[in-house]
Amino acid sequence: MHTESTLANFDEAVSQYGKLIRRFASKTCPAFETSETPREHEARARCTARKAARGQRDVPDASTDPVLASKATKKFNLQRFKLHNLGHNTNSIRQFGTLDGYSTMRSELEHRSTKTWYKRTNKTRTSTRQITAMEALSRYLRKIGTAVSSILAAEEHLQGLGSIKKPSRMHERYEMARSTKRKLMIGSFIREHPGDPAVKDFWERLRDFFISQLRGVRYDGEDTTYSNEERHRLHIKDDFLYEHSHLRINYTTYDVRRAQDSISLRTSRRDVMVPANDAKLDHPFWYARVLGIYHTFVSEERDGGPREWSRVDILWDDGGDHNYYYIMK
């Protein structure tokens, strides 16, 4: 897990390490004579003997050849990929995340494709060229297949035979449908639930919530109220709320990962926990059950100006002794 502060510390540590390792190579290493280990010396002698056996060089005499008789000098080498790559680690983490966030399985499995293509070649010096041609042909066929699938899916959607799955909008705080098929007329809804505690002061609180959102003011339930004159100057387009059954929420986990959760009115996943706005409570959270997921279009009457409709998304919950409306920001 990394944050910007830990990556900044990592950058500083790498910079300090670079200075120390260069000082080690330029000052400490020249003061010592270092040579290869006995194991390395033996391995070099065996390699030389193998090459001589294959006729690549004359067979040396270990007793007279100074190269084989003595151990080779070994010096510290800064020109190593591991040392060079240290400076790129922080940028790689910013672009791709830490190592536990992705896998090399996909690239490793790609070797199977190359091996399969190699079996179809004549296994001569031109095998590489033949594999390249087969890879290009496979890539073009994939492009054609993708284009055909897109065309068929678009036609299917236009004909009403199916729908194209929309990609997830991970850059947004939440995802709510834009559909206006399911409508809830506010006046009729209030008249049909005269004794329902959840609908008590529904008209007043709903308009107070809308006014707060249009004015950019935090809505704190009963602590945020407006006059009836201000409430009547608020217009709800066609007096409708548009109902939805699902809400998807994008959030950041404790280990700084992107994740998703959902609220669904069709299942038991409709209980939520929100920060308590009441300083008198000892507990910092409220627990509630979501009663509705809506959106609508509202406008506040202004003198001489054209009416501009603004979309407001609503999460209506029942917390027992309080009802709240939340705009997801």
CSV table of C-alpha atoms in Angstrom, one decimal:
chain,number,residue,atom,x,y,z
A,1,MET,CA,0.0,0.0,0.0
A,2,HIS,CA,1.3,3.4,-0.9
A,3,THR,CA,0.1,7.0,-0.7
A,4,GLU,CA,1.6,10.2,-2.1
A,5,SER,CA,3.4,10.8,1.1
A,6,THR,CA,4.9,7.3,1.3
A,7,LEU,CA,5.9,7.6,-2.4
A,8,ALA,CA,7.6,10.9,-1.7
A,9,ASN,CA,9.5,9.3,1.2
A,10,PHE,CA,10.4,6.4,-1.2
A,11,ASP,CA,11.8,8.9,-3.7
A,12,GLU,CA,13.9,10.6,-1.1
A,13,ALA,CA,15.2,7.2,0.2
A,14,VAL,CA,16.2,6.1,-3.4
A,15,SER,CA,18.0,9.4,-3.9
A,16,GLN,CA,20.0,9.0,-0.7
A,17,TYR,CA,20.7,5.4,-1.6
A,18,GLY,CA,22.0,6.4,-5.0
A,19,LYS,CA,24.4,8.9,-3.4
A,20,LEU,CA,25.7,6.3,-1.0
A,21,ILE,CA,26.1,3.5,-3.6
A,22,ARG,CA,28.1,5.8,-5.9
A,23,ARG,CA,30.3,6.9,-3.0
A,24,PHE,CA,30.8,3.2,-2.2
A,25,ALA,CA,31.8,2.5,-5.8
A,26,SER,CA,34.2,5.4,-6.2
A,27,LYS,CA,35.9,5.5,-2.7
A,28,THR,CA,35.4,2.2,-0.8
A,29,CYS,CA,35.8,-0.3,-3.6
A,30,PRO,CA,39.2,0.9,-5.0
A,31,ALA,CA,40.7,0.5,-1.5
A,32,PHE,CA,40.2,-3.3,-1.7
A,33,GLU,CA,41.3,-6.0,-4.0
A,34,THR,CA,38.5,-8.4,-4.8
A,35,SER,CA,38.4,-11.5,-6.9
A,36,GLU,CA,36.0,-14.2,-7.9
A,37,THR,CA,35.0,-16.9,-5.4
A,38,PRO,CA,36.5,-20.5,-5.6
A,39,ARG,CA,33.1,-21.6,-7.0
A,40,GLU,CA,33.2,-19.0,-9.7
A,41,HIS,CA,36.8,-19.8,-10.5
A,42,GLU,CA,36.0,-23.5,-11.0
A,43,ALA,CA,33.0,-22.7,-13.1
A,44,ARG,CA,35.1,-20.5,-15.4
A,45,ALA,CA,37.6,-23.3,-15.8
A,46,ARG,CA,34.9,-25.8,-16.7
A,47,CYS,CA,33.4,-23.4,-19.2
A,48,THR,CA,36.8,-22.9,-20.8
A,49,ALA,CA,37.3,-26.7,-21.0
A,50,ARG,CA,33.9,-27.3,-22.6
A,51,LYS,CA,34.7,-24.7,-25.3
A,52,ALA,CA,38.1,-26.3,-26.0
A,53,ALA,CA,36.4,-29.7,-26.3
A,54,ARG,CA,34.1,-28.3,-28.9
A,55,GLY,CA,37.0,-26.9,-30.8
A,56,GLN,CA,36.2,-23.3,-30.2
A,57,ARG,CA,39.6,-22.6,-28.6
A,58,ASP,CA,42.9,-24.5,-27.8
A,59,VAL,CA,43.0,-26.5,-24.6
A,60,PRO,CA,44.9,-24.4,-22.0
A,61,ASP,CA,47.2,-25.8,-19.4
A,62,ALA,CA,46.0,-24.8,-16.0
A,63,SER,CA,49.5,-25.0,-14.6
A,64,THR,CA,51.0,-22.6,-17.2
A,65,ASP,CA,48.0,-20.5,-18.2
A,66,PRO,CA,47.9,-17.5,-15.8
A,67,VAL,CA,44.3,-16.8,-16.6
A,68,LEU,CA,43.2,-20.2,-15.3
A,69,ALA,CA,45.8,-20.5,-12.6
A,70,SER,CA,44.8,-17.3,-10.8
A,71,LYS,CA,41.4,-16.0,-9.8
A,72,ALA,CA,40.1,-13.2,-11.9
A,73,THR,CA,39.7,-9.7,-10.5
A,74,LYS,CA,36.1,-8.7,-9.8
A,75,LYS,CA,35.1,-5.1,-9.4
A,76,PHE,CA,31.8,-3.6,-8.3
A,77,ASN,CA,29.7,-2.7,-11.3
A,78,LEU,CA,27.1,0.1,-11.1
A,79,GLN,CA,25.9,-0.7,-14.6
A,80,ARG,CA,23.2,-3.1,-13.5
A,81,PHE,CA,19.5,-3.2,-14.4
A,82,LYS,CA,18.4,-3.6,-10.8
A,83,LEU,CA,20.2,-0.4,-9.7
A,84,HIS,CA,19.1,1.5,-12.8
A,85,ASN,CA,15.4,0.4,-12.2
A,86,LEU,CA,15.3,1.8,-8.7
A,87,GLY,CA,14.7,5.3,-10.0
A,88,HIS,CA,11.7,4.2,-12.0
A,89,ASN,CA,9.9,2.3,-9.2
A,90,THR,CA,7.9,5.2,-7.9
A,91,ASN,CA,6.6,6.2,-11.3
A,92,SER,CA,5.7,2.5,-12.0
A,93,ILE,CA,3.7,2.4,-8.7
A,94,ARG,CA,1.8,5.6,-9.6
A,95,GLN,CA,0.9,4.2,-13.0
A,96,PHE,CA,0.2,0.5,-12.3
A,97,GLY,CA,0.0,0.2,-8.5
A,98,THR,CA,2.1,-2.0,-6.2
A,99,LEU,CA,3.1,-5.5,-7.3
A,100,ASP,CA,0.2,-7.2,-5.4
A,101,GLY,CA,-2.2,-5.2,-7.6
A,102,TYR,CA,-1.5,-6.9,-10.9
A,103,SER,CA,-0.1,-10.2,-12.3
A,104,THR,CA,2.3,-11.3,-15.1
A,105,MET,CA,0.1,-14.3,-15.8
A,106,ARG,CA,-1.3,-12.8,-19.0
A,107,SER,CA,2.0,-12.0,-20.5
A,108,GLU,CA,3.5,-15.3,-19.4
A,109,LEU,CA,0.6,-17.2,-21.0
A,110,GLU,CA,1.3,-15.4,-24.3
A,111,HIS,CA,4.3,-17.7,-24.7
A,112,ARG,CA,1.7,-20.4,-25.6
A,113,SER,CA,0.7,-18.5,-28.7
A,114,THR,CA,4.2,-18.2,-29.9
A,115,LYS,CA,4.9,-21.9,-29.4
A,116,THR,CA,1.7,-22.8,-31.2
A,117,TRP,CA,2.7,-20.6,-34.2
A,118,TYR,CA,6.2,-22.1,-34.2
A,119,LYS,CA,4.7,-25.6,-34.7
A,120,ARG,CA,3.1,-24.3,-37.9
A,121,THR,CA,6.4,-23.0,-39.4
A,122,ASN,CA,8.9,-25.1,-41.4
A,123,LYS,CA,11.4,-24.6,-38.5
A,124,THR,CA,14.1,-22.9,-40.5
A,125,ARG,CA,15.9,-19.6,-40.4
A,126,THR,CA,12.7,-17.9,-41.7
A,127,SER,CA,10.7,-19.2,-38.7
A,128,THR,CA,10.7,-15.8,-37.0
A,129,ARG,CA,9.4,-14.1,-40.1
A,130,GLN,CA,6.6,-16.7,-40.4
A,131,ILE,CA,5.6,-16.3,-36.7
A,132,THR,CA,5.5,-12.5,-37.2
A,133,ALA,CA,3.2,-12.9,-40.2
A,134,MET,CA,0.9,-15.2,-38.3
A,135,GLU,CA,0.8,-12.8,-35.3
A,136,ALA,CA,-0.2,-9.9,-37.7
A,137,LEU,CA,-2.9,-12.0,-39.3
A,138,SER,CA,-4.3,-13.0,-35.9
A,139,ARG,CA,-4.3,-9.3,-34.8
A,140,TYR,CA,-6.2,-8.2,-37.9
A,141,LEU,CA,-8.8,-11.0,-37.4
A,142,ARG,CA,-9.3,-9.8,-33.8
A,143,LYS,CA,-9.9,-6.2,-35.0
A,144,ILE,CA,-12.5,-7.4,-37.6
A,145,GLY,CA,-14.2,-9.6,-34.9
A,146,THR,CA,-14.4,-6.6,-32.5
A,147,ALA,CA,-15.8,-4.3,-35.2
A,148,VAL,CA,-18.5,-6.9,-36.3
A,149,SER,CA,-19.5,-7.5,-32.6
A,150,SER,CA,-19.9,-3.7,-32.1
A,151,ILE,CA,-22.1,-3.3,-35.2
A,152,LEU,CA,-24.3,-6.3,-34.2
A,153,ALA,CA,-24.7,-5.1,-30.7
A,154,ALA,CA,-25.6,-1.6,-31.8
A,155,GLU,CA,-28.2,-2.9,-34.3
A,156,GLU,CA,-29.6,-5.2,-31.5
A,157,HIS,CA,-30.0,-2.2,-29.2
A,158,LEU,CA,-31.7,-0.1,-31.8
A,159,GLN,CA,-34.2,-2.9,-32.6
A,160,GLY,CA,-35.0,-3.4,-28.9
A,161,LEU,CA,-33.7,-6.9,-28.9
A,162,GLY,CA,-31.1,-6.2,-26.3
A,163,SER,CA,-29.1,-3.6,-24.6
A,164,ILE,CA,-25.4,-2.8,-24.5
A,165,LYS,CA,-23.9,-2.9,-21.1
A,166,LYS,CA,-22.6,0.5,-20.1
A,167,PRO,CA,-19.1,0.6,-18.8
A,168,SER,CA,-18.6,1.4,-15.1
A,169,ARG,CA,-17.9,5.1,-14.4
A,170,MET,CA,-15.3,4.6,-11.7
A,171,HIS,CA,-14.2,8.2,-11.8
A,172,GLU,CA,-17.6,9.3,-10.4
A,173,ARG,CA,-18.6,9.0,-6.8
A,174,TYR,CA,-21.7,6.9,-7.5
A,175,GLU,CA,-23.7,5.6,-10.5
A,176,MET,CA,-27.5,6.1,-10.8
A,177,ALA,CA,-29.6,5.4,-13.8
A,178,ARG,CA,-30.9,8.2,-16.0
A,179,SER,CA,-34.1,6.4,-16.9
A,180,THR,CA,-37.4,8.4,-16.5
A,181,LYS,CA,-39.7,5.4,-17.1
A,182,ARG,CA,-40.8,4.9,-13.4
A,183,LYS,CA,-42.5,8.0,-12.2
A,184,LEU,CA,-43.7,8.9,-8.7
A,185,MET,CA,-46.1,11.9,-8.5
A,186,ILE,CA,-45.3,13.7,-5.3
A,187,GLY,CA,-48.8,14.9,-4.5
A,188,SER,CA,-50.5,11.6,-5.1
A,189,PHE,CA,-47.8,9.8,-3.0
A,190,ILE,CA,-48.5,12.0,0.0
A,191,ARG,CA,-52.3,11.7,-0.3
A,192,GLU,CA,-52.0,7.9,-0.5
A,193,HIS,CA,-49.9,7.7,2.8
A,194,PRO,CA,-51.7,10.0,5.2
A,195,GLY,CA,-50.8,8.2,8.4
A,196,ASP,CA,-47.3,6.9,7.5
A,197,PRO,CA,-44.7,8.3,9.9
A,198,ALA,CA,-42.1,8.1,7.1
A,199,VAL,CA,-44.1,10.6,5.1
A,200,LYS,CA,-44.6,13.1,7.9
A,201,ASP,CA,-43.6,16.6,6.7
A,202,PHE,CA,-42.5,15.0,3.5
A,203,TRP,CA,-43.4,17.9,1.3
A,204,GLU,CA,-41.7,20.5,3.5
A,205,ARG,CA,-38.5,18.5,4.0
A,206,LEU,CA,-38.2,17.5,0.4
A,207,ARG,CA,-38.4,21.1,-0.7
A,208,ASP,CA,-35.9,22.2,2.0
A,209,PHE,CA,-33.5,19.6,0.7
A,210,PHE,CA,-33.9,20.8,-2.9
A,211,ILE,CA,-33.3,24.5,-1.9
A,212,SER,CA,-30.2,23.5,0.0
A,213,GLN,CA,-28.8,21.7,-3.0
A,214,LEU,CA,-29.5,24.5,-5.4
A,215,ARG,CA,-27.9,27.1,-3.1
A,216,GLY,CA,-24.9,24.8,-2.2
A,217,VAL,CA,-25.8,24.7,1.5
A,218,ARG,CA,-25.4,21.6,3.6
A,219,TYR,CA,-28.7,20.0,4.5
A,220,ASP,CA,-29.0,19.0,8.1
A,221,GLY,CA,-32.5,17.7,8.3
A,222,GLU,CA,-34.7,19.5,10.8
A,223,ASP,CA,-31.9,22.0,11.4
A,224,THR,CA,-32.2,23.3,7.8
A,225,THR,CA,-35.6,24.9,7.2
A,226,TYR,CA,-36.9,27.6,4.8
A,227,SER,CA,-40.0,29.7,4.8
A,228,ASN,CA,-43.1,28.7,2.9
A,229,GLU,CA,-42.5,31.6,0.5
A,230,GLU,CA,-39.1,30.1,-0.4
A,231,ARG,CA,-40.6,26.7,-0.7
A,232,HIS,CA,-43.3,27.9,-3.2
A,233,ARG,CA,-40.6,29.6,-5.3
A,234,LEU,CA,-39.1,26.2,-5.9
A,235,HIS,CA,-40.4,24.3,-8.9
A,236,ILE,CA,-40.2,20.5,-9.4
A,237,LYS,CA,-40.4,19.6,-13.1
A,238,ASP,CA,-43.8,18.0,-13.7
A,239,ASP,CA,-44.0,17.3,-9.9
A,240,PHE,CA,-42.4,13.9,-10.6
A,241,LEU,CA,-39.7,11.9,-8.8
A,242,TYR,CA,-38.1,9.3,-11.1
A,243,GLU,CA,-37.7,6.0,-9.2
A,244,HIS,CA,-34.7,3.6,-9.4
A,245,SER,CA,-34.1,0.3,-7.7
A,246,HIS,CA,-30.3,0.3,-7.6
A,247,LEU,CA,-27.4,2.6,-6.7
A,248,ARG,CA,-23.8,1.7,-7.2
A,249,ILE,CA,-21.2,3.5,-5.0
A,250,ASN,CA,-17.5,3.9,-5.8
A,251,TYR,CA,-15.2,4.3,-2.9
A,252,THR,CA,-11.6,4.0,-1.7
A,253,THR,CA,-10.7,1.2,0.7
A,254,TYR,CA,-8.5,1.5,3.7
A,255,ASP,CA,-5.6,0.1,1.7
A,256,VAL,CA,-6.1,2.8,-1.0
A,257,ARG,CA,-7.8,0.6,-3.5
A,258,ARG,CA,-10.8,1.4,-5.7
A,259,ALA,CA,-13.9,-0.7,-4.9
A,260,GLN,CA,-17.6,-0.7,-5.4
A,261,ASP,CA,-20.7,-1.4,-3.3
A,262,SER,CA,-24.3,-1.3,-4.1
A,263,ILE,CA,-27.7,-0.5,-2.6
A,264,SER,CA,-30.6,-2.4,-4.0
A,265,LEU,CA,-34.3,-2.0,-3.1
A,266,ARG,CA,-35.1,-5.4,-4.5
A,267,THR,CA,-32.8,-7.2,-2.0
A,268,SER,CA,-31.8,-6.9,1.6
A,269,ARG,CA,-28.8,-4.7,0.6
A,270,ARG,CA,-30.7,-1.5,1.6
A,271,ASP,CA,-29.3,-0.8,5.1
A,272,VAL,CA,-26.8,2.0,5.3
A,273,MET,CA,-24.6,3.8,7.9
A,274,VAL,CA,-24.0,7.6,7.6
A,275,PRO,CA,-22.2,10.1,9.8
A,276,ALA,CA,-24.4,11.5,12.5
A,277,ASN,CA,-25.0,15.3,12.3
A,278,ASP,CA,-26.1,15.5,15.9
A,279,ALA,CA,-23.4,16.6,18.3
A,280,LYS,CA,-25.5,15.5,21.2
A,281,LEU,CA,-25.2,11.8,20.3
A,282,ASP,CA,-22.4,9.8,21.8
A,283,HIS,CA,-22.3,7.5,18.8
A,284,PRO,CA,-20.8,9.0,15.6
A,285,PHE,CA,-23.1,7.2,13.1
A,286,TRP,CA,-26.7,6.8,12.2
A,287,TYR,CA,-28.1,3.5,10.9
A,288,ALA,CA,-31.0,3.6,8.5
A,289,ARG,CA,-32.9,1.7,5.8
A,290,VAL,CA,-33.1,3.2,2.4
A,291,LEU,CA,-36.8,3.7,1.4
A,292,GLY,CA,-36.2,5.2,-2.1
A,293,ILE,CA,-33.7,6.1,-4.8
A,294,TYR,CA,-34.8,8.9,-7.0
A,295,HIS,CA,-33.8,11.8,-9.2
A,296,THR,CA,-35.7,14.8,-10.4
A,297,PHE,CA,-35.2,18.2,-12.0
A,298,VAL,CA,-35.7,21.3,-9.9
A,299,SER,CA,-35.5,25.1,-10.4
A,300,GLU,CA,-35.7,28.1,-8.1
A,301,GLU,CA,-37.8,31.0,-9.4
A,302,ARG,CA,-35.8,34.1,-10.1
A,303,ASP,CA,-36.8,37.6,-11.1
A,304,GLY,CA,-36.4,38.2,-14.8
A,305,GLY,CA,-34.2,35.2,-15.5
A,306,PRO,CA,-34.9,32.1,-17.5
A,307,ARG,CA,-35.8,28.9,-15.7
A,308,GLU,CA,-32.9,26.5,-15.5
A,309,TRP,CA,-33.5,22.9,-14.5
A,310,SER,CA,-30.9,21.1,-12.4
A,311,ARG,CA,-30.8,17.4,-11.7
A,312,VAL,CA,-30.8,16.3,-8.1
A,313,ASP,CA,-30.2,12.7,-7.0
A,314,ILE,CA,-31.9,11.6,-3.8
A,315,LEU,CA,-31.4,8.8,-1.3
A,316,TRP,CA,-34.4,8.7,1.0
A,317,ASP,CA,-33.9,6.8,4.3
A,318,ASP,CA,-35.8,6.0,7.4
A,319,GLY,CA,-33.7,6.2,10.5
A,320,GLY,CA,-36.4,5.6,13.1
A,321,ASP,CA,-36.7,9.0,14.7
A,322,HIS,CA,-35.5,10.9,11.6
A,323,ASN,CA,-35.9,11.0,7.9
A,324,TYR,CA,-33.2,12.3,5.7
A,325,TYR,CA,-32.5,13.0,2.1
A,326,TYR,CA,-29.0,12.8,0.7
A,327,ILE,CA,-27.5,14.1,-2.5
A,328,MET,CA,-24.6,11.9,-3.4
A,329,LYS,CA,-21.5,14.1,-3.9
